[in-house]
Amino acid sequence: MKYKSTRGGGSHEYYTFEEALLRGYAPDGGLFVPTSLPTIAAECLRSWSSLPYPELAYNVLRMFISPSEINDQQLKDICNKSYAMEEFDDASFIPVKKLGSAFIAELFHGPTFCFKDFGMRPAINLLSHFATLRNRATTILVSTTGDTGPAAVHAVSEAANPLLTIIVHYPHGQISEFQRKQLTTVNSKYVKVAAFEGGGDDMDWPIKETLLMNGDNDAANGERTFCGINSYNIGRPLLQMVHFIWIYFRTVEQLGVEPGDMNYKIDMVLPTGAMGNLTGGYMAKLMGVPIGKLCAGVNINGENRVANQVLNKGEFHKKRIQKTLSDAINIEVPYNFERIAYFVTECNCSLVKEWMAVMEQTHQLTLEPDWQARFRLDFDSASVTDDEMCHVLRIGSATLNYVADPHTAVAMAAAEKLGYKFTTESSAGQIIPMVIIATASPCKFKEAVTVALGQDGWNCWKEKNFPVRAQKTIQMKEVEPFLYPWTEGASLKDVQSLWRQMMLDIVSNNFSLSHELR
Ligand SMILES: *Cc1c(COP(=O)(O)O)cnc(C)c1O
């Protein structure tokens, strides 16, 4: 399998999986996509439906990585290591439970209590594999609105490969205390943490510039390779397909539906930020997994609910972000929209390129009505205020006996708004074939859960449910992160240039090539 840019790139510009994974962005500024999407036939789905998680992941990945790049045994080892049972605190990996008259899939039983572990762990282990194979010092640059960072640093410190290091950046004061502790208590010489005095995606540009700079030194030429692992990296959405397939299986099982039955589709509602998870779900659907509508639950922060506006009204308009109770999905530009647009337009690179050029130049893209209608065939979306999120969190706790994290609660509130009405169990006992995708454990969001449920509500949940491993994180000593300051009166671009230099300094002062290259 080869990869290409959503914007087409040059003619015959195809990349191996390794190249796509390392580069992050395509050289023309687009995002990597596989040159084709294989089909998963109904009988194949049936045969996969009873596989353990690591084997399902292996089978899905095998379709997207050529054996000449990674052989069967290596790929199996990577999947087994990434999804080792002892790292997960629920024997079913992703339990799919009844919630009211629908379902909820808990993707937060991994090491950092967030769905991002599922895509991140194998992506990091693949990078580690290639770093060793090429004897190439690789430094991962990450910017996080909360959960990407912990998943990445945990996986990097566990890989313990001197060739693989990471700097993770978070917006100062805009992640939860628990998330910060997850970053600042990691004790590994391969991990550095920095806080920047800006908004959610203000470190995206400095990182993107740095990644594009190292473009052509893929070969082991003694230089360091920088790599970005946020969900613009194709590794993330590819791997995130696996959990949608798994959730589909666990849901139809409970409904008594044969896996692969196209007459019975399952809708999924997910809290949405950069649309990386949505892209994973969409690729699974396009490959033949009977997923119905994919619905994005988006928070409203100030003006910002771009993901919602673009899916519903075709308006891809950049807005400044403000703090919310669900900060992990605060995002100015949900960049994976580009991949979704690529697939919706049936791989029309020139149209995607045109759309993205308008977006980049004017920060405003409005799709034509025909295209808006086309998006709405596969997607739906609702945006949710903090108040609405808190309201549904209270209903969940009081009537369904279920406490969700604030992001999952955004999806729950969105589902209600979209008409699923799953919180009021129907009198006929009818089950709605819809799954809420629970992306994080409430244990990460004490502040927000307390706003919704009050101190007593939080204490009550905590007493019975707080994971033991999370308790350990709270008690560990924090190491002060680097701080990238805001300069009063300077332009965002100037500040970002300064931050970029600070980032490069951290790399050269802390990750010395001679130590890494043996
Ligand atoms: C990252 C994140 C999301 C959003 O995922 P995207 O792929 O960015 O849309 C949702 N919920 C939580 C808790 C997250 O950390």
Coordinates of C-alpha atoms and ligand atoms in Angstrom, one line a residue:
M1 CA 0.0 0.0 0.0
K2 CA 1.3 3.5 -0.9
Y3 CA 0.2 6.9 0.3
K4 CA -0.4 10.2 -1.4
S5 CA -1.4 13.7 -0.5
T6 CA -5.1 14.8 -0.3
R7 CA -4.1 17.7 -2.5
G8 CA -2.6 15.4 -5.2
G9 CA 1.1 16.3 -4.8
G10 CA 3.1 16.0 -8.0
S11 CA 2.1 13.4 -10.6
H12 CA 3.1 9.9 -9.4
E13 CA 4.1 11.2 -6.0
Y14 CA 3.5 8.1 -3.8
Y15 CA 5.0 7.4 -0.5
T16 CA 5.7 4.3 1.6
F17 CA 3.9 3.9 4.9
E18 CA 7.2 4.7 6.7
E19 CA 7.6 8.0 4.7
A20 CA 4.0 9.0 5.4
L21 CA 4.3 8.2 9.1
L22 CA 7.6 10.1 9.5
R23 CA 6.7 13.2 7.4
G24 CA 3.3 13.8 9.1
Y25 CA 2.2 16.4 6.5
A26 CA 2.6 15.8 2.8
P27 CA 5.1 18.1 1.1
D28 CA 2.4 20.1 -0.6
G29 CA 0.8 20.9 2.8
G30 CA -1.9 18.3 2.4
L31 CA -2.5 15.2 4.5
F32 CA -1.5 11.7 3.6
V33 CA -4.2 9.2 2.6
P34 CA -3.9 5.6 1.4
T35 CA -4.0 5.5 -2.4
S36 CA -7.0 3.2 -2.1
L37 CA -9.3 1.9 0.6
P38 CA -9.5 -1.8 0.6
T39 CA -13.0 -3.4 1.0
I40 CA -13.9 -5.5 4.0
A41 CA -16.4 -8.1 2.8
A42 CA -19.2 -9.3 5.1
E43 CA -17.7 -12.8 5.4
C44 CA -14.4 -11.2 6.4
L45 CA -16.2 -9.2 9.1
R46 CA -17.8 -12.3 10.4
S47 CA -14.4 -14.1 10.6
W48 CA -12.9 -11.1 12.4
S49 CA -15.7 -10.6 14.8
S50 CA -14.3 -13.0 17.5
L51 CA -10.7 -11.9 17.2
P52 CA -8.9 -10.5 20.3
Y53 CA -8.1 -6.8 19.9
P54 CA -4.4 -7.1 19.0
E55 CA -5.2 -9.6 16.2
L56 CA -8.0 -7.4 14.9
A57 CA -5.6 -4.5 14.8
Y58 CA -3.0 -6.7 13.0
N59 CA -5.5 -7.7 10.3
V60 CA -6.6 -4.1 9.7
L61 CA -3.0 -2.7 9.7
R62 CA -1.8 -5.5 7.4
M63 CA -4.0 -4.1 4.7
F64 CA -2.3 -0.7 4.9
I65 CA 1.4 -1.6 5.4
S66 CA 3.2 -3.6 2.8
P67 CA 4.9 -6.8 4.1
S68 CA 8.1 -5.5 2.4
E69 CA 8.1 -2.6 4.9
I70 CA 7.2 -4.6 8.1
N71 CA 6.9 -8.4 8.0
D72 CA 4.0 -10.3 9.6
Q73 CA 5.9 -11.2 12.7
Q74 CA 7.1 -7.7 13.3
L75 CA 3.7 -6.3 12.8
K76 CA 2.2 -8.9 15.2
D77 CA 4.8 -8.0 17.8
I78 CA 4.0 -4.3 17.5
C79 CA 0.2 -4.9 17.9
N80 CA 0.7 -7.3 20.9
K81 CA 3.0 -4.8 22.6
S82 CA 0.7 -1.9 22.0
Y83 CA -2.4 -3.6 23.2
A84 CA -0.8 -5.7 26.0
M85 CA -3.6 -6.7 28.4
E86 CA -1.8 -5.6 31.5
E87 CA -1.9 -2.0 30.3
F88 CA -5.7 -2.0 30.2
D89 CA -7.9 -2.0 33.3
D90 CA -10.9 -3.7 31.7
A91 CA -10.6 -7.3 30.4
S92 CA -12.9 -6.4 27.4
F93 CA -10.6 -3.5 26.3
I94 CA -13.5 -1.4 25.1
P95 CA -16.6 -2.4 27.0
V96 CA -19.8 -1.5 25.1
K97 CA -22.6 -1.0 27.6
K98 CA -26.2 -0.3 27.5
L99 CA -26.9 3.4 28.3
G100 CA -30.6 4.3 28.5
S101 CA -32.0 3.0 25.2
A102 CA -28.7 3.1 23.3
F103 CA -25.1 2.1 23.9
I104 CA -21.9 3.6 25.2
A105 CA -18.5 2.4 24.2
E106 CA -15.8 3.1 26.9
L107 CA -12.5 3.8 25.1
F108 CA -10.8 5.0 28.3
H109 CA -9.5 1.9 30.0
G110 CA -5.9 2.3 28.6
P111 CA -2.8 3.6 30.3
T112 CA -3.8 7.3 30.1
F113 CA -7.6 7.0 30.4
C114 CA -8.4 8.3 27.0
F115 CA -9.2 6.8 23.6
K116 CA -6.0 8.3 22.2
D117 CA -4.1 5.4 23.7
F118 CA -5.6 3.1 21.1
G119 CA -4.2 5.0 18.1
M120 CA -1.1 6.4 19.7
R121 CA 0.6 3.4 21.2
P122 CA 1.0 1.4 18.0
A123 CA 1.9 4.6 16.1
I124 CA 4.7 5.3 18.5
N125 CA 5.8 1.7 18.5
L126 CA 5.9 1.8 14.7
L127 CA 8.1 4.9 14.8
S128 CA 10.3 3.2 17.3
H129 CA 10.6 0.2 15.0
F130 CA 11.7 2.4 12.0
A131 CA 14.1 4.5 14.1
T132 CA 15.9 1.3 15.1
L133 CA 15.8 -0.2 11.7
R134 CA 17.4 2.9 10.2
N135 CA 19.5 3.8 13.2
R136 CA 17.9 7.2 12.9
A137 CA 17.4 9.7 15.8
T138 CA 13.7 10.7 15.8
T139 CA 12.2 13.4 17.9
I140 CA 8.4 13.6 18.1
L141 CA 6.9 17.1 18.3
V142 CA 3.5 17.3 19.8
S143 CA 1.0 20.0 20.7
T144 CA -1.8 18.9 22.9
T145 CA -5.1 20.2 24.1
G146 CA -5.0 17.7 26.8
D147 CA -5.0 14.0 26.0
T148 CA -2.7 13.5 23.0
G149 CA 0.3 14.5 25.1
P150 CA -0.1 12.0 28.0
A151 CA -0.8 9.1 25.5
A152 CA 2.3 10.0 23.5
V153 CA 4.7 10.5 26.4
H154 CA 3.5 7.3 28.1
A155 CA 4.1 5.4 24.9
V156 CA 7.5 7.0 24.3
S157 CA 8.8 6.4 27.8
E158 CA 7.6 2.8 27.6
A159 CA 9.3 2.3 24.3
A160 CA 12.5 3.4 26.0
N161 CA 14.4 3.6 22.7
P162 CA 17.3 6.0 22.9
L163 CA 16.6 6.8 19.2
L164 CA 13.1 8.0 20.0
T165 CA 12.5 11.2 22.0
I166 CA 9.6 13.6 22.4
I167 CA 8.7 17.2 23.3
V168 CA 5.1 17.7 24.2
H169 CA 3.5 21.2 24.3
Y170 CA 0.4 22.2 26.0
P171 CA -1.4 25.6 26.4
H172 CA -0.6 26.9 29.8
G173 CA -3.5 26.7 32.2
Q174 CA -5.8 25.2 29.6
I175 CA -5.5 21.5 30.5
S176 CA -6.8 19.8 33.6
E177 CA -4.7 19.4 36.6
F178 CA -4.7 15.6 36.1
Q179 CA -3.7 15.9 32.5
R180 CA -0.8 18.2 33.5
K181 CA 0.3 15.8 36.1
Q182 CA 0.2 13.0 33.6
L183 CA 2.8 15.0 31.6
T184 CA 4.9 16.4 34.4
T185 CA 5.3 13.2 36.4
V186 CA 6.7 11.1 33.5
N187 CA 10.2 10.3 34.6
S188 CA 12.1 9.5 31.3
K189 CA 15.1 11.1 29.8
Y190 CA 13.4 10.7 26.4
V191 CA 10.5 13.0 27.3
K192 CA 10.5 16.8 27.7
V193 CA 7.4 18.9 28.4
A194 CA 6.7 22.6 27.6
A195 CA 3.8 24.9 28.4
F196 CA 3.1 27.8 26.0
E197 CA 1.2 31.0 26.9
G198 CA -1.3 30.7 24.0
G199 CA -4.5 29.1 22.8
G200 CA -5.1 25.5 21.8
D201 CA -3.5 25.3 18.4
D202 CA -0.9 28.1 18.6
M203 CA 2.0 25.6 18.6
D204 CA 0.7 24.0 15.4
W205 CA 2.5 26.4 13.1
P206 CA 5.9 26.2 14.7
I207 CA 5.7 22.4 14.6
K208 CA 4.5 22.3 11.0
E209 CA 7.3 24.6 9.9
T210 CA 9.9 22.4 11.6
L211 CA 8.4 19.2 10.1
L212 CA 8.3 20.6 6.6
M213 CA 11.9 21.7 7.0
N214 CA 13.3 18.2 7.5
G215 CA 11.4 16.9 4.4
D216 CA 14.0 15.1 2.5
N217 CA 16.4 13.7 5.0
D218 CA 14.5 10.4 5.5
A219 CA 17.6 8.3 4.9
A220 CA 19.8 7.6 7.8
N221 CA 22.2 10.5 7.1
G222 CA 23.2 11.2 10.7
E223 CA 20.7 14.0 11.0
R224 CA 17.8 14.1 13.4
T225 CA 14.3 13.5 12.0
F226 CA 11.4 15.4 13.4
C227 CA 8.1 13.8 13.4
G228 CA 4.6 15.0 14.3
I229 CA 2.1 12.6 15.8
N230 CA -1.1 14.7 16.2
S231 CA -3.9 13.3 14.1
Y232 CA -2.8 15.0 10.9
N233 CA -0.4 12.0 10.9
I234 CA -2.0 9.2 8.9
G235 CA -0.9 6.7 11.5
R236 CA -3.5 8.0 13.9
P237 CA -6.7 7.8 11.9
L238 CA -5.6 4.5 10.3
L239 CA -5.2 2.9 13.7
Q240 CA -8.4 4.5 15.0
M241 CA -10.4 2.5 12.4
V242 CA -9.7 -0.6 14.5
H243 CA -11.7 0.6 17.5
F244 CA -14.7 1.5 15.4
I245 CA -14.7 -2.0 14.0
W246 CA -14.4 -3.5 17.5
I247 CA -17.2 -1.3 18.8
Y248 CA -19.4 -2.3 15.8
F249 CA -18.8 -6.0 16.6
R250 CA -19.6 -5.6 20.4
T251 CA -22.7 -3.7 19.6
V252 CA -24.3 -6.1 17.0
E253 CA -23.4 -9.0 19.3
Q254 CA -25.8 -7.5 21.9
L255 CA -28.4 -6.8 19.3
G256 CA -28.3 -10.3 17.9
V257 CA -27.4 -9.0 14.4
E258 CA -25.0 -10.9 12.1
P259 CA -21.8 -9.0 11.7
G260 CA -21.6 -7.5 8.2
D261 CA -25.4 -7.3 7.8
M262 CA -25.8 -4.2 5.6
N263 CA -29.5 -3.9 6.5
Y264 CA -28.7 -3.0 10.0
K265 CA -26.4 -0.1 10.5
I266 CA -25.1 1.4 13.7
D267 CA -24.9 5.1 14.2
M268 CA -22.1 6.6 16.2
V269 CA -22.0 9.9 18.1
L270 CA -18.6 11.2 19.1
P271 CA -17.1 14.2 20.8
T272 CA -15.2 15.9 18.1
G273 CA -12.2 18.2 18.0
A274 CA -9.7 17.8 15.1
M275 CA -11.9 15.1 13.5
G276 CA -9.2 12.5 13.6
N277 CA -11.4 10.0 15.4
L278 CA -14.3 10.8 13.0
T279 CA -11.9 10.1 10.1
G280 CA -11.1 6.7 11.5
G281 CA -14.8 5.9 11.8
Y282 CA -15.5 7.2 8.3
M283 CA -12.7 5.1 6.7
A284 CA -14.1 2.0 8.4
K285 CA -17.6 2.8 7.1
L286 CA -16.2 3.3 3.5
M287 CA -14.5 0.0 3.7
G288 CA -17.7 -1.8 4.3
V289 CA -18.3 -1.8 8.1
P290 CA -22.1 -1.3 8.5
I291 CA -21.8 2.1 10.3
G292 CA -24.7 4.4 9.7
K293 CA -24.4 8.1 10.5
L294 CA -21.3 9.5 12.1
C295 CA -22.4 12.4 14.3
A296 CA -20.0 14.9 15.7
G297 CA -20.7 16.4 19.1
V298 CA -18.9 19.8 19.2
N299 CA -18.6 22.3 22.0
I300 CA -19.4 25.9 21.5
N301 CA -16.6 28.1 22.8
G302 CA -17.3 31.7 22.1
E303 CA -17.6 31.7 18.3
N304 CA -15.9 28.4 17.8
R305 CA -17.8 25.4 16.6
V306 CA -16.2 24.9 13.2
A307 CA -16.6 21.2 13.0
N308 CA -20.3 21.6 13.5
Q309 CA -20.7 24.4 11.0
V310 CA -18.8 22.7 8.2
L311 CA -20.7 19.4 8.5
N312 CA -24.1 21.0 8.8
K313 CA -23.8 24.2 6.7
G314 CA -20.7 23.7 4.7
E315 CA -19.1 26.6 6.5
F316 CA -15.4 26.0 7.3
H317 CA -14.7 29.3 9.0
K318 CA -11.7 29.7 11.3
K319 CA -12.6 31.3 14.7
R320 CA -10.6 32.1 17.8
I321 CA -11.1 29.7 20.7
Q322 CA -12.0 30.3 24.3
K323 CA -11.9 28.1 27.3
T324 CA -14.7 25.6 27.9
L325 CA -15.4 22.7 30.2
S326 CA -14.4 20.3 27.5
D327 CA -11.1 21.8 26.5
A328 CA -9.7 18.7 24.8
I329 CA -12.1 19.4 21.8
N330 CA -11.4 23.1 21.6
I331 CA -9.9 23.6 18.2
E332 CA -9.7 26.4 15.6
V333 CA -9.2 24.3 12.5
P334 CA -10.4 20.7 12.6
Y335 CA -7.7 19.7 10.1
N336 CA -8.9 16.2 9.4
F337 CA -11.8 17.8 7.6
E338 CA -9.4 17.7 4.7
R339 CA -9.3 13.9 4.7
I340 CA -13.0 13.6 5.1
A341 CA -13.4 16.1 2.2
Y342 CA -11.1 13.9 0.1
F343 CA -13.1 10.8 0.7
V344 CA -16.5 12.5 0.3
T345 CA -15.5 14.0 -3.0
E346 CA -14.3 10.5 -4.1
C347 CA -10.7 11.4 -4.0
N348 CA -11.0 14.6 -6.0
C349 CA -7.6 16.1 -5.1
S350 CA -7.9 19.2 -7.2
L351 CA -11.2 20.1 -5.6
V352 CA -9.7 19.5 -2.1
K353 CA -6.7 21.6 -3.0
E354 CA -9.0 24.4 -4.2
W355 CA -11.0 24.3 -1.0
M356 CA -8.0 24.3 1.2
A357 CA -6.4 27.2 -0.7
V358 CA -9.5 29.2 0.0
M359 CA -9.4 28.2 3.6
E360 CA -5.8 29.1 4.0
Q361 CA -6.0 32.4 2.3
T362 CA -9.3 33.7 3.7
H363 CA -10.0 31.4 6.7
Q364 CA -13.5 31.1 5.3
L365 CA -14.7 28.3 3.1
T366 CA -18.3 27.9 2.2
L367 CA -19.3 24.7 0.3
E368 CA -21.9 24.7 -2.4
P369 CA -25.3 23.4 -1.5
D370 CA -24.8 20.1 -3.4
W371 CA -21.7 19.4 -1.5
Q372 CA -23.3 20.3 1.8
A373 CA -26.1 17.8 1.0
R374 CA -23.5 15.2 0.2
F375 CA -21.7 15.6 3.5
R376 CA -25.0 15.3 5.3
L377 CA -25.7 11.8 3.9
D378 CA -22.9 10.4 6.0
F379 CA -22.5 12.9 8.8
D380 CA -24.5 14.9 11.3
S381 CA -23.5 17.3 14.0
A382 CA -24.8 19.3 16.9
S383 CA -23.0 21.9 19.0
V384 CA -23.4 22.0 22.7
T385 CA -22.9 24.7 25.3
D386 CA -21.2 24.1 28.6
D387 CA -24.7 24.4 30.3
E388 CA -26.2 21.8 28.0
M389 CA -23.2 19.5 28.6
C390 CA -23.6 19.9 32.4
H391 CA -27.3 19.3 32.2
V392 CA -26.9 16.0 30.4
L393 CA -24.1 15.0 32.8
R394 CA -26.5 15.5 35.6
I395 CA -29.3 13.5 33.9
G396 CA -26.8 10.7 33.2
S397 CA -25.8 10.6 36.8
A398 CA -29.3 10.9 38.3
T399 CA -31.4 8.8 36.0
L400 CA -29.0 6.5 34.2
N401 CA -26.6 6.0 37.0
Y402 CA -23.8 6.9 34.7
V403 CA -21.2 9.6 35.1
A404 CA -19.5 10.6 31.9
D405 CA -16.5 12.8 31.3
P406 CA -17.3 16.3 30.0
H407 CA -16.3 15.4 26.4
T408 CA -18.4 12.2 26.3
A409 CA -21.2 14.4 27.8
V410 CA -20.9 16.7 24.8
A411 CA -21.6 13.7 22.6
M412 CA -24.5 12.7 24.8
A413 CA -26.0 16.1 24.6
A414 CA -25.4 16.2 20.9
A415 CA -27.2 12.9 20.5
E416 CA -30.2 14.2 22.4
K417 CA -30.3 17.3 20.2
L418 CA -30.1 15.2 17.0
G419 CA -33.2 13.3 18.2
Y420 CA -31.9 10.1 19.5
K421 CA -33.6 10.7 22.9
F422 CA -31.8 7.8 24.4
T423 CA -31.8 9.1 28.0
T424 CA -35.6 8.5 28.2
E425 CA -35.9 4.8 27.8
S426 CA -38.7 4.1 25.4
S427 CA -41.8 2.5 26.9
A428 CA -41.8 -0.3 24.2
G429 CA -38.3 -1.1 25.4
Q430 CA -37.0 -0.4 22.0
I431 CA -33.3 -0.2 21.5
I432 CA -31.8 2.5 19.4
P433 CA -28.9 1.2 17.2
M434 CA -26.6 4.1 18.3
V435 CA -23.4 4.2 20.2
I436 CA -22.0 7.1 22.2
I437 CA -18.2 7.0 21.9
A438 CA -16.9 7.7 25.4
T439 CA -13.4 9.2 24.9
A440 CA -12.1 9.8 28.3
S441 CA -12.5 8.8 31.9
P442 CA -14.1 11.3 34.3
C443 CA -11.0 10.8 36.5
K444 CA -9.1 13.3 34.2
F445 CA -11.6 16.1 34.6
K446 CA -12.3 16.7 38.3
E447 CA -12.8 20.4 37.7
A448 CA -15.5 20.1 35.0
V449 CA -17.3 17.1 36.6
T450 CA -17.5 19.1 39.8
V451 CA -19.0 22.1 38.0
A452 CA -21.7 19.8 36.7
L453 CA -22.3 17.5 39.7
G454 CA -21.1 19.5 42.6
Q455 CA -18.4 18.5 45.1
D456 CA -20.6 15.7 46.5
G457 CA -21.3 14.3 43.0
W458 CA -17.6 14.2 42.3
N459 CA -16.7 12.7 45.6
C460 CA -19.4 10.0 45.2
W461 CA -18.1 9.0 41.8
K462 CA -14.5 9.1 42.9
E463 CA -15.0 6.9 45.9
K464 CA -16.4 4.0 43.9
N465 CA -14.7 4.5 40.5
F466 CA -11.4 6.4 40.6
P467 CA -8.8 4.1 39.0
V468 CA -6.0 3.0 41.2
R469 CA -3.4 3.8 38.6
A470 CA -4.8 7.4 38.4
Q471 CA -4.4 7.7 42.1
K472 CA -0.7 7.0 41.7
T473 CA -0.3 9.7 39.2
I474 CA -1.8 12.3 41.5
Q475 CA 0.6 11.4 44.3
M476 CA 3.8 11.7 42.2
K477 CA 6.1 14.6 42.2
E478 CA 5.8 17.0 39.3
V479 CA 8.8 18.3 37.3
E480 CA 8.5 21.9 36.2
P481 CA 7.9 22.1 32.5
F482 CA 9.7 24.6 30.2
L483 CA 7.7 27.8 29.6
Y484 CA 7.2 29.5 26.3
P485 CA 6.1 33.1 27.3
W486 CA 3.7 35.4 25.4
T487 CA 5.3 38.7 24.5
E488 CA 2.9 41.7 25.1
G489 CA 2.5 43.7 21.9
A490 CA 4.1 41.2 19.6
S491 CA 2.2 39.5 16.7
L492 CA 1.2 35.9 17.0
K493 CA 3.7 35.0 14.2
D494 CA 6.6 36.7 16.0
V495 CA 5.8 34.9 19.2
Q496 CA 5.5 31.6 17.4
S497 CA 8.9 32.1 15.8
L498 CA 10.4 32.6 19.2
W499 CA 8.7 29.5 20.5
R500 CA 10.0 27.5 17.6
Q501 CA 13.5 28.5 18.4
M502 CA 13.0 27.6 22.1
M503 CA 11.7 24.2 21.0
L504 CA 14.8 23.6 18.8
D505 CA 17.0 24.7 21.7
I506 CA 15.4 22.2 24.0
V507 CA 16.1 19.5 21.4
S508 CA 19.8 20.4 21.0
N509 CA 20.4 20.9 24.8
N510 CA 18.7 17.7 25.9
F511 CA 18.6 15.1 23.2
S512 CA 22.2 14.8 22.0
L513 CA 22.8 12.9 18.8
S514 CA 25.9 11.3 20.0
H515 CA 24.0 9.7 22.9
E516 CA 21.2 8.5 20.8
L517 CA 23.2 7.1 17.8
R518 CA 25.1 4.2 19.0
Ligands
LIG1 C1 -8.9 14.3 21.5 C2 -10.1 14.1 22.1 C3 -11.4 14.2 21.4 C4 -11.4 14.5 20.0 O1 -10.8 13.7 19.0 P1 -10.5 14.3 17.6 O2 -9.9 13.2 16.9 O3 -9.5 15.4 17.8 O4 -11.8 14.8 17.0 C5 -12.5 13.8 22.1 N1 -12.5 13.6 23.4 C6 -11.4 13.6 24.1 C7 -11.5 13.3 25.6 C8 -10.2 13.9 23.5 O5 -9.0 13.9 24.2

